[in-house]
Every structure is written in structure tokens, then in C-alpha cells.
Coordinates of C-alpha atoms and ligand atoms in Angstrom, one line a residue:
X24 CA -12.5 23.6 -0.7
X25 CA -11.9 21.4 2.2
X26 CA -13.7 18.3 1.6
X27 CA -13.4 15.5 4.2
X28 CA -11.7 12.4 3.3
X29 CA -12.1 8.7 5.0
X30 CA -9.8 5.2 4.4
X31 CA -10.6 2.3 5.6
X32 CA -7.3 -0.3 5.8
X33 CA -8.9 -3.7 5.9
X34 CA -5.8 -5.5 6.9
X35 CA -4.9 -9.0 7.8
X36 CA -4.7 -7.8 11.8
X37 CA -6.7 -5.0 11.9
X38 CA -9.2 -2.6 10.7
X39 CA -8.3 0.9 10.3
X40 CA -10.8 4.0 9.4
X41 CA -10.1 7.1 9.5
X42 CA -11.6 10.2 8.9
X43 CA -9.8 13.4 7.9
X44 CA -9.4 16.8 6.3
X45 CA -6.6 18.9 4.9
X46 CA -5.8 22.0 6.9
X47 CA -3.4 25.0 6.4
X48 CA -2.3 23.6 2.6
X49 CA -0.8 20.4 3.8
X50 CA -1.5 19.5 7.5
X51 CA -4.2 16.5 8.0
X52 CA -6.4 16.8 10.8
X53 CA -7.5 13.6 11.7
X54 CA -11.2 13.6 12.5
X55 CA -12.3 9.9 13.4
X56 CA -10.3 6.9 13.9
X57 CA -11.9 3.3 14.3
X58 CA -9.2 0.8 14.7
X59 CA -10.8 -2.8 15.6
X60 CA -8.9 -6.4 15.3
X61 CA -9.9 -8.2 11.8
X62 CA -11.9 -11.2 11.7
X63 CA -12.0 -13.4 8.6
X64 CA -9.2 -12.4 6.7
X65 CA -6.0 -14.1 6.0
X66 CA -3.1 -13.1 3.9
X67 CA -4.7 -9.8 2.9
X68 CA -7.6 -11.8 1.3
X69 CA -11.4 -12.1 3.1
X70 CA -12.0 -16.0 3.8
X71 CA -14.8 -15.7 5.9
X72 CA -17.7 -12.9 5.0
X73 CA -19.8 -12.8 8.2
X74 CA -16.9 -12.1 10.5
X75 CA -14.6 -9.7 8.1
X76 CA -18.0 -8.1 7.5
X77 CA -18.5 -7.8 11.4
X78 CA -15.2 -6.1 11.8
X79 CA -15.4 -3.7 9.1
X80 CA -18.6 -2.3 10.5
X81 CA -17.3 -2.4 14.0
X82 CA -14.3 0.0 12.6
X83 CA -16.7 2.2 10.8
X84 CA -19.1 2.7 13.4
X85 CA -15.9 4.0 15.8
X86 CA -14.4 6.0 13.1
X87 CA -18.4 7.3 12.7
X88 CA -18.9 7.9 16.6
X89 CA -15.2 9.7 17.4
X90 CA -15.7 12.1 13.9
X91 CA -19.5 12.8 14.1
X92 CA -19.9 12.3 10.7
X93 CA -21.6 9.8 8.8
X94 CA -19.3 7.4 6.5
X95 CA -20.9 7.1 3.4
X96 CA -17.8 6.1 0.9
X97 CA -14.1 5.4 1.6
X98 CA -11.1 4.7 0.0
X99 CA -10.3 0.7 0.2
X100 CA -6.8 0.0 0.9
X101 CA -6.1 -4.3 -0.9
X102 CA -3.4 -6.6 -0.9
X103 CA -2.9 -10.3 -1.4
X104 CA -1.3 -12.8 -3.7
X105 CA -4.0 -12.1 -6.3
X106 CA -3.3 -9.0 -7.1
X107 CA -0.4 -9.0 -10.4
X108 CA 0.7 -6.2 -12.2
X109 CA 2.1 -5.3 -16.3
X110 CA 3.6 -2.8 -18.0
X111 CA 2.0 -1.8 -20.9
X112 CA 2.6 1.0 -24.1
X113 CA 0.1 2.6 -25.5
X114 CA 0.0 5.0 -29.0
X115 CA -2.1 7.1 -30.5
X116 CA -1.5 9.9 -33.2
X117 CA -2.7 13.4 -31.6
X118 CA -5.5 14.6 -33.1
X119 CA -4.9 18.4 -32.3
X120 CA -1.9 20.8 -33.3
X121 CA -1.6 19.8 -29.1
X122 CA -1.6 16.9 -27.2
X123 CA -4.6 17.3 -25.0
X124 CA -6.2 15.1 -21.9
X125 CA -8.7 13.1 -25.0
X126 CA -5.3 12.2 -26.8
X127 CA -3.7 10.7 -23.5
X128 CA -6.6 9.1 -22.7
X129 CA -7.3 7.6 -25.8
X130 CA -3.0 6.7 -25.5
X131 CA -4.0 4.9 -21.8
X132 CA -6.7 2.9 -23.5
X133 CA -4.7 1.6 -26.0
X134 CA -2.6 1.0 -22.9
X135 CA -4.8 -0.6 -21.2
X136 CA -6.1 -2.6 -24.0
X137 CA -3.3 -5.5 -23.1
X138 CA -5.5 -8.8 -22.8
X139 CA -6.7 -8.9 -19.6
X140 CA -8.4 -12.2 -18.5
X141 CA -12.1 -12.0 -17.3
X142 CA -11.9 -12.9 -13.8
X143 CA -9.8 -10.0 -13.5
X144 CA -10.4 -6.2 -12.7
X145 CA -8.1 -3.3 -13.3
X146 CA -7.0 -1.4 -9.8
X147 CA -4.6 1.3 -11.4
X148 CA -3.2 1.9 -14.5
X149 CA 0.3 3.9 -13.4
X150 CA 1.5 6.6 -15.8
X151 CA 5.1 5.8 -15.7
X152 CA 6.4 8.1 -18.5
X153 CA 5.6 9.6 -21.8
X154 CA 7.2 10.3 -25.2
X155 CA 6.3 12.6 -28.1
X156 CA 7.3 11.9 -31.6
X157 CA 9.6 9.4 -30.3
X158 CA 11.5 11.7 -27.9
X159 CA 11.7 10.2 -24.4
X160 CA 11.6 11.6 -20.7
X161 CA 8.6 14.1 -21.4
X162 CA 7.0 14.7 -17.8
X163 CA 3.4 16.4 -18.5
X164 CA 2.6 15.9 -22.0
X165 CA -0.6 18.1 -22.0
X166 CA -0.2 21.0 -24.2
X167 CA 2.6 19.8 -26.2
X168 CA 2.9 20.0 -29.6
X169 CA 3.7 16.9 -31.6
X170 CA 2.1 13.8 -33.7
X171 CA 2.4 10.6 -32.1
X172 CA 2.0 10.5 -28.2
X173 CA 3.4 7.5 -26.3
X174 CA 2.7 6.7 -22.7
X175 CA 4.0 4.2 -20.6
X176 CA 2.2 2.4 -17.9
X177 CA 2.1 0.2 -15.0
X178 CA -1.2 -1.9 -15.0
X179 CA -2.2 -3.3 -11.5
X180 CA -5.0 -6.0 -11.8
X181 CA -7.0 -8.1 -9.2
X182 CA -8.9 -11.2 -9.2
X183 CA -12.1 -9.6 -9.5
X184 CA -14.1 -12.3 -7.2
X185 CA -11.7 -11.4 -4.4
X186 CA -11.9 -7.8 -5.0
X187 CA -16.3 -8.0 -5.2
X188 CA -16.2 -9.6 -1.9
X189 CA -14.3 -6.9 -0.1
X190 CA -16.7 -4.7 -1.9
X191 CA -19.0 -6.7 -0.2
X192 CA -17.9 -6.5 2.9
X193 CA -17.5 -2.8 2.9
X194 CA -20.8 -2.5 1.3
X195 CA -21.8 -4.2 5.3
X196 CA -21.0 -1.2 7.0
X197 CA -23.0 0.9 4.7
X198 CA -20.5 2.2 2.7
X199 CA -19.5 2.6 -0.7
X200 CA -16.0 2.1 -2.3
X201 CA -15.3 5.2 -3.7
X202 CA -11.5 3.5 -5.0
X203 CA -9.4 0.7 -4.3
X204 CA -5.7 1.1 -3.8
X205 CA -3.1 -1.2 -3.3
X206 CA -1.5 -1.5 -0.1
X207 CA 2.3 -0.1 -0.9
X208 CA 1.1 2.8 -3.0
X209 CA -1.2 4.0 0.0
X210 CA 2.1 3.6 2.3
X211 CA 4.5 5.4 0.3
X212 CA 2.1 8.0 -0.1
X213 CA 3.4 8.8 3.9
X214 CA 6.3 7.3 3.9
X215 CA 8.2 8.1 1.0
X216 CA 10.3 12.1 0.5
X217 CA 9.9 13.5 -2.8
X218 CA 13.9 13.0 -3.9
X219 CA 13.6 9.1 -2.7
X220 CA 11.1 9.0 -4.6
X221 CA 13.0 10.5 -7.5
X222 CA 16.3 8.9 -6.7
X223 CA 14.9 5.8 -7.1
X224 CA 13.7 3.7 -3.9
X225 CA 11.3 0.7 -2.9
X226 CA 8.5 0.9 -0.6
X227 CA 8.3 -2.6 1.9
X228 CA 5.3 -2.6 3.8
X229 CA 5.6 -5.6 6.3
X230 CA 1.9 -6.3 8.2
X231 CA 0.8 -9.1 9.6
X232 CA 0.0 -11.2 6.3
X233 CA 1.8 -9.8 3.8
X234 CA 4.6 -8.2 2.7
X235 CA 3.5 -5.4 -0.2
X236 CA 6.3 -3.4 -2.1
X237 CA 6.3 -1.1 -4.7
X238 CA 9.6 0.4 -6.7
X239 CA 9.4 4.2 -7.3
X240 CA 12.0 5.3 -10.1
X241 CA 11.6 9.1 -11.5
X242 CA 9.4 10.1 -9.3
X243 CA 7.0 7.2 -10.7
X244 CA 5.7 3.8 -9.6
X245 CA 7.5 1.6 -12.2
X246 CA 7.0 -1.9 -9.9
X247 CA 4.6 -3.5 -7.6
X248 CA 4.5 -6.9 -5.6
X249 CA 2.8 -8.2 -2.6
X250 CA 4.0 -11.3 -1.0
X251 CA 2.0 -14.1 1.0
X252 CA 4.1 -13.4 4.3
X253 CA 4.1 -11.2 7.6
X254 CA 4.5 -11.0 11.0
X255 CA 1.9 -13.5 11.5
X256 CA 4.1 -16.1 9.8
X257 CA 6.7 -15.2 12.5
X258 CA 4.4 -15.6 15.1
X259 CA 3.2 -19.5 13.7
X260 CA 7.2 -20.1 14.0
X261 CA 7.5 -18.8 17.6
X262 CA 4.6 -20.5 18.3
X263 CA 5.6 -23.8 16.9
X264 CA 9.2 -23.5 18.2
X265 CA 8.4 -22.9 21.6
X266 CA 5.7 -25.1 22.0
X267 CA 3.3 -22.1 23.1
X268 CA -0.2 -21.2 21.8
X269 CA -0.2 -18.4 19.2
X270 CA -1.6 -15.7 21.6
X271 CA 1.3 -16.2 23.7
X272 CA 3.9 -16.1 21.2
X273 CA 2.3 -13.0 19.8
X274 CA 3.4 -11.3 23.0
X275 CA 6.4 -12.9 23.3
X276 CA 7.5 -11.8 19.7
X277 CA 6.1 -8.1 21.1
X278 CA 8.1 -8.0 24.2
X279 CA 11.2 -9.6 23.6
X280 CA 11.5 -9.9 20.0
X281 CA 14.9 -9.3 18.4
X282 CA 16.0 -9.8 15.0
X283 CA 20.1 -10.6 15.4
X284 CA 20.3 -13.8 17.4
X285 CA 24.6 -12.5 17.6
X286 CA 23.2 -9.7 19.3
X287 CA 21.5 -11.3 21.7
X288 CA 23.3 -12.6 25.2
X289 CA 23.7 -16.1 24.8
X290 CA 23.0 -16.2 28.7
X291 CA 19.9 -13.9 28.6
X292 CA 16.2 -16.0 29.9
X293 CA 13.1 -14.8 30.5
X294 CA 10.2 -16.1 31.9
X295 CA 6.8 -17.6 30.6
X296 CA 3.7 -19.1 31.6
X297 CA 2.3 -21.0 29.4
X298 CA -2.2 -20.6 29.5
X299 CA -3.5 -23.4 32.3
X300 CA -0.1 -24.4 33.6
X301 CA 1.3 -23.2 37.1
X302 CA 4.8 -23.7 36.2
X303 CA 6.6 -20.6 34.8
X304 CA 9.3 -21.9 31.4
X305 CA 12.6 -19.8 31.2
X306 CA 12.6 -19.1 27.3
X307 CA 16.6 -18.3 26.0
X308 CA 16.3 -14.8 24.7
X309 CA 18.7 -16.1 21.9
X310 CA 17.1 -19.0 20.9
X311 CA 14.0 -17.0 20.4
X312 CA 15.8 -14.4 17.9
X313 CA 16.8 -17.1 16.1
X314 CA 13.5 -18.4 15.4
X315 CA 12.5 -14.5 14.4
X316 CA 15.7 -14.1 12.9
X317 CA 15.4 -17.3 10.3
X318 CA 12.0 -16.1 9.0
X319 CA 12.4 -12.6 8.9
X320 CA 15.6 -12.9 7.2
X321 CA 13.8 -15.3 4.6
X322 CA 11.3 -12.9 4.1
X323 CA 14.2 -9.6 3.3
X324 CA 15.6 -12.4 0.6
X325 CA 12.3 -13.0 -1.1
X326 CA 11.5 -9.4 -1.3
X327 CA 15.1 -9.4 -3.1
X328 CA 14.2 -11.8 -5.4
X329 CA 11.3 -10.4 -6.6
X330 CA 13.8 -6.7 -6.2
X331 CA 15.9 -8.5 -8.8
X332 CA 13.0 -10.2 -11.1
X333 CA 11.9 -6.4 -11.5
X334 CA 14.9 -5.6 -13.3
X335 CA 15.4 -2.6 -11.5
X336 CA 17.7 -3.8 -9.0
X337 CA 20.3 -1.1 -10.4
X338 CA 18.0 2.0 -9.9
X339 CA 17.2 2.2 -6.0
X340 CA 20.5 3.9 -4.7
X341 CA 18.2 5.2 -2.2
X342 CA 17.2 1.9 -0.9
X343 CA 14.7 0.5 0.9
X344 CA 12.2 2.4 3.1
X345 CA 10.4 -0.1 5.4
X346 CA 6.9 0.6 7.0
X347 CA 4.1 -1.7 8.3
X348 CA 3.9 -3.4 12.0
X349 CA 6.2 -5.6 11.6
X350 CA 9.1 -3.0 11.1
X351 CA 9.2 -2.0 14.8
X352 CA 11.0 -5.3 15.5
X353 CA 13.8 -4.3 16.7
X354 CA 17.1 -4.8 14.9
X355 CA 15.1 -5.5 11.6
X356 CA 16.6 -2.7 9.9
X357 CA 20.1 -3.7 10.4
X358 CA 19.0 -7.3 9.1
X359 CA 17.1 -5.9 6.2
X360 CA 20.4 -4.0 5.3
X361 CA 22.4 -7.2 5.5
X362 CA 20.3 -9.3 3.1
X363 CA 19.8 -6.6 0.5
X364 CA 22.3 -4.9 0.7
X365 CA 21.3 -1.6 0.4
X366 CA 20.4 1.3 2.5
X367 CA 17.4 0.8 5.1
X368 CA 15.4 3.3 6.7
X369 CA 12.2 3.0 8.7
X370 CA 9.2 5.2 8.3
X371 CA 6.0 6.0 9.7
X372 CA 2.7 8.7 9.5
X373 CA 4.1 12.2 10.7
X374 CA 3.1 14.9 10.9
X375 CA -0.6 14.9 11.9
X376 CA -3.1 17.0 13.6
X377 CA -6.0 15.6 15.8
X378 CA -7.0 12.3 16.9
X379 CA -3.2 11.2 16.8
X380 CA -2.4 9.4 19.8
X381 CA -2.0 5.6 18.0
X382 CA -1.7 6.5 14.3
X383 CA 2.5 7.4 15.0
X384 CA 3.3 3.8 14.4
X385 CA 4.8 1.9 11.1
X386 CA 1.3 -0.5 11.3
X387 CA -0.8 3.2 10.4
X388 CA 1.3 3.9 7.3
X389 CA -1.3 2.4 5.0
X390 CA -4.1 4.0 7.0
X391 CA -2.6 7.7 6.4
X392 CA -1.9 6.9 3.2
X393 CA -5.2 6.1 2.2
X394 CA -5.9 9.7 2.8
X395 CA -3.1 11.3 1.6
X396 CA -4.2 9.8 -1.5
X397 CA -7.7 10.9 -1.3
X398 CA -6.5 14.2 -1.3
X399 CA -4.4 13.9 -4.1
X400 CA -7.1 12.0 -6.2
X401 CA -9.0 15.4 -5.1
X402 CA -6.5 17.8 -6.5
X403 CA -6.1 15.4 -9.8
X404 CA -9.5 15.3 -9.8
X405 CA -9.8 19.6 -10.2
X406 CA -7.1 19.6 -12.1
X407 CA -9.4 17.2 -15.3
X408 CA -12.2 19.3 -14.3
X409 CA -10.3 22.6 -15.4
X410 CA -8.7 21.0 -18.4
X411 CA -11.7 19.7 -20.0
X412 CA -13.7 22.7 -21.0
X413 CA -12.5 24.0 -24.2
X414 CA -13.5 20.4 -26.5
X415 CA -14.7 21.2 -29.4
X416 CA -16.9 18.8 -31.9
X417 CA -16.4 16.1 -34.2
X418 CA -13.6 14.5 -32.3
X419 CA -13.2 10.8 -31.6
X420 CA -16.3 9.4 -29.3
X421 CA -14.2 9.0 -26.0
X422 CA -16.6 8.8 -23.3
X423 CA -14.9 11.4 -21.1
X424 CA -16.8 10.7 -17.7
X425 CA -15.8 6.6 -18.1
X426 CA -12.2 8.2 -18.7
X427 CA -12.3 10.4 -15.9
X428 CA -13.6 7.6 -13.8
X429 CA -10.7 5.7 -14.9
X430 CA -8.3 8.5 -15.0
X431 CA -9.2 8.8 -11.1
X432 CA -7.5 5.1 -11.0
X433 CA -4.4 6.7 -12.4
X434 CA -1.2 7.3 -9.4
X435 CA -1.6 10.6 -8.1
Ligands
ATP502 N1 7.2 -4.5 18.1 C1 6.9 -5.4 17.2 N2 7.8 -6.4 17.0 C2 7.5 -7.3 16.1 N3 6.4 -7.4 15.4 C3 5.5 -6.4 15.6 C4 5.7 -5.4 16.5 N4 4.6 -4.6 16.5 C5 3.7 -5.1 15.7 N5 4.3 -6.2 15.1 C6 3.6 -7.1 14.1 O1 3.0 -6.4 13.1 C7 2.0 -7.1 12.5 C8 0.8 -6.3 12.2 O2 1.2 -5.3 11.3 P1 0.1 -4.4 10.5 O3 -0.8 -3.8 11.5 O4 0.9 -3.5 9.6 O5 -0.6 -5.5 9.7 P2 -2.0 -5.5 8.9 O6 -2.1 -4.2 8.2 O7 -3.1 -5.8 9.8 O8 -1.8 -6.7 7.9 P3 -1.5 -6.8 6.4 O9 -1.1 -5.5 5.9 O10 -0.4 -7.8 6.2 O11 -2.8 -7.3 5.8 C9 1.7 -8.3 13.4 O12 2.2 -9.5 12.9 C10 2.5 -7.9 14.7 O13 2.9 -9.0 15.4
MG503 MG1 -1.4 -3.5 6.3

């Protein structure tokens, strides 16, 4: 079964859809791409309806026009400062000789069953571990014997006004959100190898208006954050620094952007002209790192901060994988290594059939990942089908579709 799958990464600097289908076991053949610049969003979040509307439609419509297929629903990548996240435990007593998929959902309701306030909506509930009859470490629980199941989970929630009008906004272009997921989860899907993932690593996904990160231990997501700040925020600085308009310092920051000012020739100018005037300005290479290298390196300790308020500090000896547009800066990784102290790598979408040509960047990460998870959610998605058959009578009133809905929600 090779069912097409589509994303749509509604980020703070642009819109990316794309359309694609698994081939040969693994490979992803990218059918459609529609990548526009966004309108009406800041910081992740939609402030303005009518123009994040426009470019969400814009993006779908190219994405519709390069596949030849029409885009019906989508996977809905979100970030923001209003997105939070729990852990949560959750018990139940198995009602079988075995543990089967009623007993751990029942286990992820009670789970989920943590107070969560009204204006909020759950985005995934993370199966971070499980334990039968008290014994730890258990990896697939299904078919195990025991009494008592345990689960542990990571509970990822969003303000639900925020998250109805991107549903909104999607809605625009005709389409239905088939899931949301959160921004670093959809990168590390592509960015992330199977042993960092076990080792013990974080995900930091630097765009334009946020910084999302998400802490993988055991092969699991046990941590997720997304922070208020981007490469936009070290644009505003250039801009302000330099006295230049934004647009200007955009492609300054693009050009000649470096983020060691030691590094940098203390001697080394370029030249600018600044919109309207005649006169070229000769901009100190140097001073200009500076200016990117005092905001970026604020940004690497704030992601530490929130590293440390994790509590998992201790388990990430395989460091920090960086992704997202703002990576390509050159000299970040050496930076990021610095203030974290750790080891830094930078990552991006690889290995990719088809419409390729602009999706090999750190800024596509998310994009890929959206369908990387799709398929995943596919396989997850067979794999509930298969294991549901044999329930017999007179057991607890689970509704099991509303469970697999939500059991869709769950990591792949
Ligand atoms: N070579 C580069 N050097 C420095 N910054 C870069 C470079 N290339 C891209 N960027 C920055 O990357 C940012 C855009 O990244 P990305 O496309 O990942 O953001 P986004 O997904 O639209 O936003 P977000 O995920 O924050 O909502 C911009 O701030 C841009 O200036
Ligand atoms: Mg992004």
C-alpha cells in the first residue's frame, strides 16, 4: 500500500507543502512542493487571519499544481510559546491473563486524565516508557503477561484558540487537518539517527521565530520546549545596529553573516547601500558578527536553561543536533558547542527522491518531517488495525475508534 502523504509547515518565514510517497521500503519521492513566504504570522503563532490564510492557500495551490493531485488533508506542523508540555503516569489493572491495546489505552487515559485547563487542547500524548507489575524498562507491553500495567507519558498541550485558528487558516485552502505536530518532533523525525536517538540527544530547530527543541532519551521523546526567538530576532538586531531597514539586514545577515566576531578580520569591510540613498556605507565585517554573535549566543544559553530545567541535562552524551534556517549561519555550530557544552552537529532532509532541488536545506527539516511522520502514523496506524480483532465481550466500554483517534496522536 503506497498511500500519498502531504505536510504543510506553516512557519513564521515561510509556507512549506509538500506532497509525497514512500518508494522502495524507505525512499520518499517527493511529488509536489509549494513553498511561499508567510504572511500574518509571528513567533509561530497566526496574528493576522486574512493574510496567513492567503499564504497557506498560495502554498497549497503550488504544492497542488507541481503534484497533480488534489490536497484534501495534511499534516500541520505548530509551534509557539503556547504550546507546554507534562509528564504524566497512568495505571490500570489488566483485565486479561495479557496486557492488550484496551488495557494501555485505558492506562493512557488515566494518563491523560491530569487536569487539563479548558482553553487547552491535547497535541500528543508521548509514550515514554512502561512497567508491568512494578518492573521498569518494558519496551512493547502488548502481549505481556502481568496485573498492573503502568505507562509513562509525555503530554503536549496547546492553547486551543491558537491552535482553531490555524485550523482555520488551513481550512482556507480547502483542506483538512488530518493531525497537528509539534515543530521539533517533525524535525527529528529527519534529522535525528536511531542510536542518537537512543543515546540520548536534543533536537534544536532554529527558524525564523522560534526556537523548538525536543530531548530524545531511550529512543523516546521525554522533553519538549519551543522558545519565542529566531533568526528574525537577529535580523531586528542587525537592523537596529546598523541603522538599516529590515529587508536589508536580512541580506546582510545572509551574505556576510558570521557567528565568532574573533574570527572575523578586524580589518575586513564590505559595502552597502542603504534603499533611496546614493552613497554606498562600508559595514565592519566584525562589528556585524558581534551584533549576530551576542544574540545567537543568548539564544544557545536559553536553550541551556530550559536543557537544565528538564532535568535531563546528564542524559544527552550525544548532544545537540541543530536544524532549521537559522543553522546555516556559519560558525553557529562551533558557538553552540561553546555555550553548551556539548557536542554539535548540523542536520538536514537527505536522502530524497523527486522534486528535491530546495528541500536539502536545514529550513526543510520540519517540512520532511511532516511526512516522515505521516508514514509512520500510517504504519502505527496498520499496526492497531491488526491488533484489534480478536476482542471479545463484556469488557470495559472503551470507545476504541475515539482511542485510536487518539492513539494516532501518540509518537510514532
Ligand atoms: N545562511 C543563513 N545565515 C543566517 N540565517 C539564515 C541563513 N539562511 C536562513 N537563515 C535564517 O533562517 C530563518 C528562517 O528559517 P526557517 O525557514 O527554518 O524558519 P520558519 O520555519 O519559517 O520559522 P519558524 O519555524 O521559526 O516558525 C530566517 O530568520 C533566516 O534569516
Ligand atoms: Mg520552522
Amino acid at each position: 500500500m503506497e498511500e500519498i502523504v502531504v505536510g504543510i509547515d506553516v512557519g513564521t518565514t515561510k509556507i512549506c507543502t509538500l506532497v509525497g510517497r514512500v518508494e522502495d521500503g524507505n525512499a520518499l519521492r517527493i511529488l509536489g512542493v509549494g513553498i511561499e513566504p508567510s504572511g500574518g504570522i509571528r513567533k509561530g503563532v497566526i496574528v493576522d487571519l486574512d493574510a496567513a490564510s492567503q499564504a497557506i492557500v498560495r502554498s497549497v495551490e503550488r504544492a497542488e499544481q507541481s503534484s497533480g493531485l488534489e490536497i484534501t488533508s495534511a499534516l500541520v506542523s505548530m509551534a509557539g510559546a503556547h504550546v507546554s508540555s507534562i509528564n504524566s503516569r497512568g495505571v490500570v489493572s489488566i483485565s486479561g491473563e495479557v496486557v492488550d491495546e484496551y488495557d494501555l489505552a485505558r492506562a493512557l487515559d488515566s494518563a491523560r486524565a491530569v487536569a487539563i485547563p479548558h482553553n487547552r487542547e491535547v497535541i500528543h500524548v508521548v509514550q515514554r516508557g512502561y512497567s508491568i507489575d512494578g518492573q521498569d524498562g518494558v519496551r512493547s507491553p502488548i502481549g505481556m503477561h502481568g496485573y498492573r500495567l503502568e505507562v509513562e507519558t509525555h503530554i503536549i498541550t496547546a492553547a486551543t484558540a491558537t491552535v482553531e485558528n490555524l485550523r482555520q487558516c488551513v481550512g482556507a485552502a480547502g483542506v483538512e487537518v488530518q493531525q497537528f505536530v509539534l515543530n521539533p518532533l517533525a524535525s527529528a523525525e529527519v534529522v535525528l539517527t536511531d542510536s542518537e536517538r537512543q543515546m540520548g540527544a536534543v533536537v534544536c530547530d532554529i527558524g525564523g521565530g522560534t526556537t523548538d527543541m525536543a530531548i530524545y532519551v531511550d529512543g523516546k521523546v521525554w522533553h519538549t520546549m519551543v522558545l519565542a526567538v529566531g533568526g528574525n530576532h537577529v535580523t531586528a538586531d542587525i537592523a537596529h545596529g546598523l541603522r538599516l531597514p529590515v529587508a536589508q539586514a536580512e541580506e546582510i545577515k545572509l551574505q556576510q553573516g558570521y557567528a565568532i566576531r574573533a574570527e572575523v578580520g578586524a580589518e575586513d569591510y564590505f559595502a552597502v547601500r542603504p534603499f533611496g540613498e546614493d552613497k554606498a556605507v562600508q559595514i565592519n565585517r566584525q562589528e556585524l558578527a558581534h551584533i549576530i554573535e551576542a544574540r545567537v549566543e543568548e539564544i544557545f544559553e536559553i536553550s541551556l536553561q530550559e536543557i537544565k530545567r528538564s532535568g535531563y541535562d546528564g542524559l544527552l552524551p550525544a548532544g545537540m543536533v541543530l536544524t532549521g534556517g537559522s543553522s546555516a549561519l556559519p560558525a553557529i555550530r562551533d558557538l553552540a558547542s561553546d555555550v553548551l557544552g556539548m557536542p554539535v552537529r548540523i542536520a538536514q532532509p537527505e536522502d530524497l527522491i523527486g522534486m528535491t532541488d530546495q528541500l536539502y536545506s536545514p529550513a526543510y527539516s520540519t517540512s520532511v518531517g511532516l511526512l516522515r511522520w505521516a508514514l509512520k502514523m500510517q504504519k502505527n496506524e496498520l499496526a492497531l488495525g491488526q491488533g484489534r480483532r480478536s476482542r471479545s465481550k463484556g469488557k470495559p466500554m472503551i470507545d476504541l475508534n475515539g482511542a485510536k483517534d487518539w492513539l494516532k496522536r501518540l509518537l510514532p
